[in-house]
Amino acid sequence: MATTEAVSNDIVDRTRRIEFLEAVRGIAATLVVLQHLLADEFPAYQRWTYHHLDLGRVGVVAFFLVSGYVIPLSLSGQTLRTFATRRFFRLYPSYWVALALYLALHFDEIVRQVGTPGLVLNVLMVHGMVGIVSALPPAWTLSIELIFYLQSAAAKAVRRLDISAYLGLAWLALYLLLCLVEWKTSRAMPTTLPALLFTAGVGHALWLRDRSGSRAWLPLLLAGVVLVPAGAVLGADPDGQWPPFTYSVSFLAGIALFVGCRALRRHEFGRPLLFAGAISYAVYLFHPIVIDILHRRSGLPDGPVFVIVNLLVIPLVGWLVHRLLERPSIETGRRWTRRWVPSASAGSTT
C-alpha cells in the first residue's frame, strides 16, 4: 500500500503538472496585451514587430498548445454532454458580455463591416468558421478553438480520442496546400486556421506523451518546426500582413514558450504567474475594451504613461470579470453536470 507521504507527493506532482498550463496562459495573455499596447503607442515598435517578432502571435500559438493539451485531458474524464456544458459556461457568458460592451462602443462601425447576419454569427462564436470578421478583435481565435473542440468531441464519440492528435498532420497538409495556392495565385488564403489547428494537435500529442509515454509528439513537433516556416516562405505574404520571417519566428517562439514551461512542470510556479493564468481569458477578451475606454475618457497622454496605466487597470478588470462572472459561470456548469452524472470528474481542468 502506498504511504501517506507517497500519495501526498503524487498529488503535489499532478497539481504542478496542471499549474504549468496556467503559467503558459498567464504569459500568453500578457504577451497579447503588450503587443496591442506597444504597437498602438510606439510607431518604432510597430515597425520592428512587423519585421521581426509579433508577441501577440507568440501568445496565440501558446494558447492553442494549451487547448490541445487541456481538451483531451478534460474529455478523457467526462461525457460529451458534460464536456459541452462546461465548455459553454466557461466560454460564452464572458464572451457575450465582452462582445456587448465592445458593440456599445463601436456598434455602427461593426454593423457596417459584418452586417446583421455576420453579427449573429459573432454572437454564436462561429464567425471565423465562415470567414466573417470578428466583431470583438481578439475573438478571432475562438471559432478556431471551437473547431478543435468539435474535432476532439467527434473523436471521443467514436472512442478514438487520441486520433485527434494525428489529425494535426491533416491540418498541416491543408496549411501547406493553402500556402502553395498563395504562391501560385498571389492571393491571400486562410492559412492561419489550419496552422493553429495543427498547433492544437501538437498540444494533444504532448498530453499523450505525459499520459502514456506516446512518441507521437516528436514527428508532429518536428514537422511543425520545419514545415510551418517553410509554408510561410512559400506563401510569401501576398497581402502584406505577415512577412514570412515574422510569421515563422513568432510561431516558433510560441512553441518554445509552451515547451519551456512544460519542462519546468515539476517545479513550483509563483503565485503572480498562476494568478495571471487564472484571469487570462478575461484579460484576453476585455483588454481592448479597457484600452478603448481609456483612450476615449481618461485624458492620459499617449506613450509610456498610457501603457503603464493600462497594465495596471487591465489585470484589475480581468480579476473582477473572473471573480464576478467567469468563475460563477464555470461553477454553474459544474453544478449542472454533477446533477446529470454524479461521477463526472468535478475537479478536471476546464
Tab-separated table of C-alpha atoms in Angstrom:
chain	number	residue	atom	x	y	z
A	1	MET	CA	0.000	0.000	0.000
A	2	ALA	CA	1.288	3.474	-0.828
A	3	THR	CA	2.352	5.542	2.147
A	4	THR	CA	0.579	8.782	3.015
A	5	GLU	CA	3.742	10.687	2.091
A	6	ALA	CA	3.930	8.984	-1.309
A	7	VAL	CA	0.273	9.752	-2.054
A	8	SER	CA	0.764	13.359	-0.969
A	9	ASN	CA	3.826	13.732	-3.192
A	10	ASP	CA	1.910	12.275	-6.136
A	11	ILE	CA	-0.928	14.772	-5.638
A	12	VAL	CA	1.534	17.673	-5.468
A	13	ASP	CA	3.266	16.417	-8.617
A	14	ARG	CA	-0.003	16.166	-10.546
A	15	THR	CA	-1.083	19.617	-9.350
A	16	ARG	CA	2.153	21.166	-10.568
A	17	ARG	CA	1.772	19.463	-13.919
A	18	ILE	CA	-1.521	21.344	-14.311
A	19	GLU	CA	-0.043	24.561	-12.923
A	20	PHE	CA	2.327	24.842	-15.854
A	21	LEU	CA	-0.709	25.292	-18.109
A	22	GLU	CA	-1.843	28.256	-16.021
A	23	ALA	CA	1.665	29.684	-16.257
A	24	VAL	CA	1.570	29.439	-20.052
A	25	ARG	CA	-1.869	31.070	-20.135
A	26	GLY	CA	-0.709	33.911	-17.925
A	27	ILE	CA	2.353	34.642	-20.030
A	28	ALA	CA	0.408	34.276	-23.287
A	29	ALA	CA	-2.322	36.721	-22.258
A	30	THR	CA	0.297	39.216	-21.087
A	31	LEU	CA	2.096	38.988	-24.427
A	32	VAL	CA	-1.132	39.642	-26.339
A	33	VAL	CA	-1.866	42.732	-24.242
A	34	LEU	CA	1.701	44.015	-24.588
A	35	GLN	CA	1.629	43.559	-28.353
A	36	HIS	CA	-1.540	45.583	-28.756
A	37	LEU	CA	-0.442	48.346	-26.390
A	38	LEU	CA	3.096	48.721	-27.685
A	39	ALA	CA	2.135	48.551	-31.360
A	40	ASP	CA	-0.563	51.195	-30.855
A	41	GLU	CA	1.539	53.568	-28.777
A	42	PHE	CA	5.002	53.327	-30.304
A	43	PRO	CA	5.395	53.551	-34.103
A	44	ALA	CA	9.008	52.398	-33.852
A	45	TYR	CA	7.889	49.224	-32.097
A	46	GLN	CA	5.162	48.688	-34.684
A	47	ARG	CA	7.772	48.778	-37.436
A	48	TRP	CA	10.078	46.461	-35.508
A	49	THR	CA	7.398	43.914	-34.648
A	50	TYR	CA	6.180	43.790	-38.252
A	51	HIS	CA	9.614	42.736	-39.451
A	52	HIS	CA	10.826	40.605	-36.529
A	53	LEU	CA	8.512	39.204	-33.821
A	54	ASP	CA	4.809	39.556	-33.015
A	55	LEU	CA	4.263	38.993	-29.288
A	56	GLY	CA	0.530	38.569	-29.804
A	57	ARG	CA	1.047	35.696	-32.216
A	58	VAL	CA	3.501	34.113	-29.759
A	59	GLY	CA	0.730	34.187	-27.157
A	60	VAL	CA	-1.910	32.815	-29.531
A	61	VAL	CA	0.286	29.857	-30.540
A	62	ALA	CA	0.921	29.105	-26.865
A	63	PHE	CA	-2.827	29.297	-26.145
A	64	PHE	CA	-3.549	26.696	-28.829
A	65	LEU	CA	-0.920	24.358	-27.423
A	66	VAL	CA	-2.638	24.711	-24.041
A	67	SER	CA	-6.013	23.917	-25.612
A	68	GLY	CA	-4.532	20.911	-27.366
A	69	TYR	CA	-3.289	19.648	-24.011
A	70	VAL	CA	-6.339	20.534	-21.908
A	71	ILE	CA	-9.181	19.346	-24.144
A	72	PRO	CA	-8.194	15.650	-24.261
A	73	LEU	CA	-7.384	15.855	-20.550
A	74	SER	CA	-10.938	17.057	-19.916
A	75	LEU	CA	-12.623	14.724	-22.402
A	76	SER	CA	-10.831	11.662	-21.059
A	77	GLY	CA	-12.717	12.032	-17.774
A	78	GLN	CA	-16.024	13.487	-18.962
A	79	THR	CA	-19.023	12.504	-21.018
A	80	LEU	CA	-19.649	14.523	-24.167
A	81	ARG	CA	-22.660	16.153	-22.532
A	82	THR	CA	-20.600	17.184	-19.532
A	83	PHE	CA	-17.794	18.464	-21.725
A	84	ALA	CA	-20.098	20.532	-23.945
A	85	THR	CA	-21.938	22.052	-20.995
A	86	ARG	CA	-18.794	23.005	-19.121
A	87	ARG	CA	-17.177	24.464	-22.215
A	88	PHE	CA	-20.295	26.542	-22.874
A	89	PHE	CA	-20.350	28.025	-19.388
A	90	ARG	CA	-16.607	28.629	-19.451
A	91	LEU	CA	-16.535	30.419	-22.798
A	92	TYR	CA	-19.842	32.032	-23.709
A	93	PRO	CA	-21.033	34.169	-20.749
A	94	SER	CA	-17.777	36.143	-20.536
A	95	TYR	CA	-17.590	36.380	-24.321
A	96	TRP	CA	-21.144	37.694	-24.612
A	97	VAL	CA	-20.561	40.406	-22.015
A	98	ALA	CA	-17.303	41.477	-23.683
A	99	LEU	CA	-18.966	41.472	-27.104
A	100	ALA	CA	-21.893	43.541	-25.816
A	101	LEU	CA	-19.566	46.133	-24.299
A	102	TYR	CA	-17.484	46.366	-27.458
A	103	LEU	CA	-20.630	46.690	-29.565
A	104	ALA	CA	-21.781	49.532	-27.316
A	105	LEU	CA	-18.586	51.364	-28.241
A	106	HIS	CA	-18.499	50.513	-31.963
A	107	PHE	CA	-21.991	49.366	-32.991
A	108	ASP	CA	-22.443	51.345	-36.229
A	109	GLU	CA	-18.926	50.554	-37.437
A	110	ILE	CA	-19.282	46.826	-36.718
A	111	VAL	CA	-22.709	46.518	-38.349
A	112	ARG	CA	-21.379	48.220	-41.484
A	113	GLN	CA	-18.423	45.860	-41.512
A	114	VAL	CA	-20.092	42.487	-40.861
A	115	GLY	CA	-23.820	43.104	-41.404
A	116	THR	CA	-26.632	41.688	-39.303
A	117	PRO	CA	-26.039	38.041	-40.337
A	118	GLY	CA	-22.361	38.430	-39.524
A	119	LEU	CA	-23.244	39.886	-36.154
A	120	VAL	CA	-25.448	36.877	-35.394
A	121	LEU	CA	-22.584	34.555	-36.313
A	122	ASN	CA	-20.335	36.554	-33.996
A	123	VAL	CA	-22.809	36.098	-31.155
A	124	LEU	CA	-22.763	32.344	-31.797
A	125	MET	CA	-18.933	32.450	-31.893
A	126	VAL	CA	-18.819	30.671	-35.250
A	127	HIS	CA	-17.925	33.697	-37.390
A	128	GLY	CA	-14.371	32.567	-38.049
A	129	MET	CA	-15.561	29.261	-39.484
A	130	VAL	CA	-17.096	31.077	-42.448
A	131	GLY	CA	-14.596	33.889	-42.853
A	132	ILE	CA	-16.578	36.636	-41.108
A	133	VAL	CA	-14.567	39.376	-39.415
A	134	SER	CA	-14.551	39.205	-35.614
A	135	ALA	CA	-16.655	41.972	-34.060
A	136	LEU	CA	-14.580	41.681	-30.865
A	137	PRO	CA	-10.990	41.883	-32.146
A	138	PRO	CA	-9.260	39.153	-30.085
A	139	ALA	CA	-12.165	36.726	-30.516
A	140	TRP	CA	-10.992	35.690	-33.992
A	141	THR	CA	-9.250	32.735	-32.347
A	142	LEU	CA	-12.344	31.417	-30.569
A	143	SER	CA	-14.039	29.981	-33.656
A	144	ILE	CA	-10.851	28.084	-34.431
A	145	GLU	CA	-10.859	26.756	-30.868
A	146	LEU	CA	-14.434	25.556	-31.379
A	147	ILE	CA	-13.362	23.576	-34.439
A	148	PHE	CA	-10.772	21.786	-32.320
A	149	TYR	CA	-13.395	21.092	-29.639
A	150	LEU	CA	-15.734	19.608	-32.248
A	151	GLN	CA	-12.933	17.529	-33.736
A	152	SER	CA	-11.969	16.185	-30.311
A	153	ALA	CA	-15.579	15.523	-29.328
A	154	ALA	CA	-16.154	13.602	-32.575
A	155	ALA	CA	-13.047	11.513	-31.881
A	156	LYS	CA	-14.333	10.834	-28.372
A	157	ALA	CA	-17.749	9.866	-29.767
A	158	VAL	CA	-16.183	7.094	-31.866
A	159	ARG	CA	-13.948	6.088	-28.933
A	160	ARG	CA	-10.808	7.242	-30.724
A	161	LEU	CA	-9.984	10.388	-28.772
A	162	ASP	CA	-6.260	10.019	-29.393
A	163	ILE	CA	-6.738	10.207	-33.162
A	164	SER	CA	-7.403	13.922	-32.764
A	165	ALA	CA	-3.673	14.418	-32.242
A	166	TYR	CA	-2.835	12.717	-35.536
A	167	LEU	CA	-5.400	14.845	-37.354
A	168	GLY	CA	-2.917	17.627	-36.734
A	169	LEU	CA	-0.966	16.267	-39.693
A	170	ALA	CA	-4.034	16.663	-41.903
A	171	TRP	CA	-4.334	20.295	-40.814
A	172	LEU	CA	-0.639	20.798	-41.516
A	173	ALA	CA	-1.133	19.361	-45.008
A	174	LEU	CA	-4.026	21.774	-45.599
A	175	TYR	CA	-1.864	24.656	-44.382
A	176	LEU	CA	0.858	23.729	-46.873
A	177	LEU	CA	-1.679	23.350	-49.665
A	178	LEU	CA	-3.063	26.829	-48.988
A	179	CYS	CA	0.471	28.234	-48.905
A	180	LEU	CA	1.040	26.635	-52.311
A	181	VAL	CA	-2.149	28.259	-53.603
A	182	GLU	CA	-0.884	31.611	-52.303
A	183	TRP	CA	2.362	31.101	-54.161
A	184	LYS	CA	0.603	30.160	-57.400
A	185	THR	CA	-2.113	32.814	-57.328
A	186	SER	CA	-0.580	35.648	-55.242
A	187	ARG	CA	-3.867	35.731	-53.335
A	188	ALA	CA	-4.099	35.539	-49.545
A	189	MET	CA	-5.521	32.278	-48.201
A	190	PRO	CA	-6.775	31.448	-44.657
A	191	THR	CA	-3.544	29.673	-43.736
A	192	THR	CA	-3.613	30.582	-40.051
A	193	LEU	CA	-6.707	28.473	-39.314
A	194	PRO	CA	-5.141	25.105	-40.238
A	195	ALA	CA	-1.799	26.205	-38.758
A	196	LEU	CA	-3.406	26.787	-35.363
A	197	LEU	CA	-5.432	23.570	-35.523
A	198	PHE	CA	-2.188	21.744	-36.261
A	199	THR	CA	-0.694	23.507	-33.240
A	200	ALA	CA	-3.517	22.206	-31.053
A	201	GLY	CA	-2.728	18.728	-32.380
A	202	VAL	CA	0.845	19.134	-31.147
A	203	GLY	CA	-0.515	20.044	-27.717
A	204	HIS	CA	-2.687	16.920	-27.769
A	205	ALA	CA	0.328	14.790	-28.677
A	206	LEU	CA	2.288	16.267	-25.768
A	207	TRP	CA	-0.579	15.314	-23.458
A	208	LEU	CA	-0.355	11.760	-24.814
A	209	ARG	CA	3.358	11.830	-24.022
A	210	ASP	CA	2.704	12.839	-20.420
A	211	ARG	CA	-0.195	10.418	-20.010
A	212	SER	CA	1.196	7.249	-21.536
A	213	GLY	CA	4.672	7.893	-22.912
A	214	SER	CA	3.480	8.126	-26.531
A	215	ARG	CA	6.079	9.375	-29.003
A	216	ALA	CA	3.552	10.844	-31.415
A	217	TRP	CA	4.602	14.325	-30.298
A	218	LEU	CA	8.064	14.066	-31.832
A	219	PRO	CA	7.161	13.810	-35.547
A	220	LEU	CA	4.373	16.357	-35.075
A	221	LEU	CA	6.645	18.848	-33.367
A	222	LEU	CA	9.471	18.377	-35.856
A	223	ALA	CA	7.066	18.699	-38.777
A	224	GLY	CA	5.751	21.952	-37.357
A	225	VAL	CA	9.178	23.419	-36.677
A	226	VAL	CA	10.239	22.725	-40.265
A	227	LEU	CA	7.089	22.946	-42.366
A	228	VAL	CA	5.203	25.887	-40.854
A	229	PRO	CA	8.126	28.256	-41.586
A	230	ALA	CA	8.589	26.593	-44.985
A	231	GLY	CA	4.944	27.247	-45.799
A	232	ALA	CA	5.252	30.870	-44.703
A	233	VAL	CA	8.211	31.349	-47.048
A	234	LEU	CA	6.371	29.586	-49.877
A	235	GLY	CA	3.231	31.689	-49.462
A	236	ALA	CA	5.387	34.844	-49.386
A	237	ASP	CA	2.757	37.045	-47.661
A	238	PRO	CA	0.646	38.124	-50.663
A	239	ASP	CA	-1.454	40.628	-48.671
A	240	GLY	CA	1.491	42.207	-46.852
A	241	GLN	CA	0.222	41.409	-43.350
A	242	TRP	CA	2.673	38.725	-42.267
A	243	PRO	CA	6.271	38.728	-43.511
A	244	PRO	CA	7.481	35.095	-43.611
A	245	PHE	CA	10.260	35.751	-41.106
A	246	THR	CA	7.901	37.300	-38.545
A	247	TYR	CA	5.289	34.584	-39.033
A	248	SER	CA	7.882	31.840	-38.580
A	249	VAL	CA	9.740	33.304	-35.618
A	250	SER	CA	6.501	34.118	-33.790
A	251	PHE	CA	5.214	30.575	-34.320
A	252	LEU	CA	8.467	29.017	-33.102
A	253	ALA	CA	8.583	31.346	-30.093
A	254	GLY	CA	5.061	30.278	-29.095
A	255	ILE	CA	6.123	26.635	-29.198
A	256	ALA	CA	9.264	27.451	-27.209
A	257	LEU	CA	7.178	29.195	-24.538
A	258	PHE	CA	4.942	26.162	-24.048
A	259	VAL	CA	7.758	23.615	-24.189
A	260	GLY	CA	9.827	25.664	-21.747
A	261	CYS	CA	7.031	25.880	-19.171
A	262	ARG	CA	6.263	22.194	-19.638
A	263	ALA	CA	9.923	21.340	-18.964
A	264	LEU	CA	9.528	23.126	-15.614
A	265	ARG	CA	6.207	21.473	-14.784
A	266	ARG	CA	7.547	19.644	-11.726
A	267	HIS	CA	8.677	22.930	-10.218
A	268	GLU	CA	6.512	25.408	-8.361
A	269	PHE	CA	5.314	28.423	-10.306
A	270	GLY	CA	4.931	31.713	-8.481
A	271	ARG	CA	1.532	32.983	-7.378
A	272	PRO	CA	1.614	36.061	-9.640
A	273	LEU	CA	2.045	33.848	-12.694
A	274	LEU	CA	-0.736	31.493	-11.613
A	275	PHE	CA	-2.980	34.486	-10.916
A	276	ALA	CA	-2.264	35.801	-14.409
A	277	GLY	CA	-3.215	32.382	-15.765
A	278	ALA	CA	-6.467	32.292	-13.815
A	279	ILE	CA	-7.618	35.633	-15.232
A	280	SER	CA	-6.116	35.109	-18.703
A	281	TYR	CA	-9.407	34.525	-20.545
A	282	ALA	CA	-10.974	37.643	-19.037
A	283	VAL	CA	-7.849	39.668	-19.797
A	284	TYR	CA	-7.778	38.356	-23.362
A	285	LEU	CA	-11.406	39.293	-24.025
A	286	PHE	CA	-11.679	42.571	-22.137
A	287	HIS	CA	-8.319	44.274	-22.701
A	288	PRO	CA	-9.343	46.002	-25.965
A	289	ILE	CA	-12.385	47.435	-24.175
A	290	VAL	CA	-10.226	48.837	-21.383
A	291	ILE	CA	-7.752	50.299	-23.877
A	292	ASP	CA	-10.581	51.836	-25.901
A	293	ILE	CA	-12.312	53.412	-22.894
A	294	LEU	CA	-9.068	54.824	-21.516
A	295	HIS	CA	-8.262	56.282	-24.920
A	296	ARG	CA	-11.685	57.952	-25.066
A	297	ARG	CA	-12.217	59.032	-21.464
A	298	SER	CA	-9.024	59.155	-19.416
A	299	GLY	CA	-7.256	62.128	-20.933
A	300	LEU	CA	-3.980	60.281	-20.443
A	301	PRO	CA	-1.070	61.230	-22.696
A	302	ASP	CA	-0.076	58.711	-25.327
A	303	GLY	CA	3.082	56.695	-24.836
A	304	PRO	CA	4.631	55.215	-21.680
A	305	VAL	CA	2.098	56.669	-19.226
A	306	PHE	CA	-0.830	55.246	-21.173
A	307	VAL	CA	0.833	51.831	-21.405
A	308	ILE	CA	1.629	51.711	-17.682
A	309	VAL	CA	-1.894	52.714	-16.643
A	310	ASN	CA	-3.362	50.033	-18.906
A	311	LEU	CA	-1.016	47.407	-17.478
A	312	LEU	CA	-2.393	48.277	-14.037
A	313	VAL	CA	-6.066	48.551	-14.970
A	314	ILE	CA	-6.376	45.560	-17.321
A	315	PRO	CA	-5.433	42.903	-14.701
A	316	LEU	CA	-7.825	44.559	-12.238
A	317	VAL	CA	-10.671	44.377	-14.743
A	318	GLY	CA	-9.666	40.806	-15.595
A	319	TRP	CA	-9.783	39.851	-11.921
A	320	LEU	CA	-13.218	41.443	-11.446
A	321	VAL	CA	-14.607	39.685	-14.523
A	322	HIS	CA	-13.075	36.390	-13.409
A	323	ARG	CA	-14.438	36.709	-9.885
A	324	LEU	CA	-17.895	38.087	-10.642
A	325	LEU	CA	-18.697	36.458	-13.991
A	326	GLU	CA	-16.301	33.804	-15.249
A	327	ARG	CA	-15.832	31.782	-12.063
A	328	PRO	CA	-19.563	31.741	-11.150
A	329	SER	CA	-20.368	30.680	-14.727
A	330	ILE	CA	-17.855	27.832	-14.561
A	331	GLU	CA	-19.292	26.707	-11.235
A	332	THR	CA	-22.815	26.784	-12.694
A	333	GLY	CA	-21.691	24.424	-15.447
A	334	ARG	CA	-20.119	22.107	-12.896
A	335	ARG	CA	-23.264	22.064	-10.746
A	336	TRP	CA	-25.429	21.178	-13.725
A	337	THR	CA	-23.184	18.343	-14.806
A	338	ARG	CA	-22.895	16.934	-11.288
A	339	ARG	CA	-26.674	16.523	-11.252
A	340	TRP	CA	-26.601	14.590	-14.512
A	341	VAL	CA	-23.550	12.452	-13.862
A	342	PRO	CA	-22.633	12.228	-10.166
A	343	SER	CA	-19.353	10.513	-11.006
A	344	ALA	CA	-18.245	13.150	-13.509
A	345	SER	CA	-14.774	14.437	-12.939
A	346	ALA	CA	-15.626	17.543	-10.942
A	347	GLY	CA	-12.040	18.522	-10.475
A	348	SER	CA	-10.852	18.102	-14.048
A	349	THR	CA	-9.371	21.024	-15.872
A	350	THR	CA	-11.982	23.088	-17.700
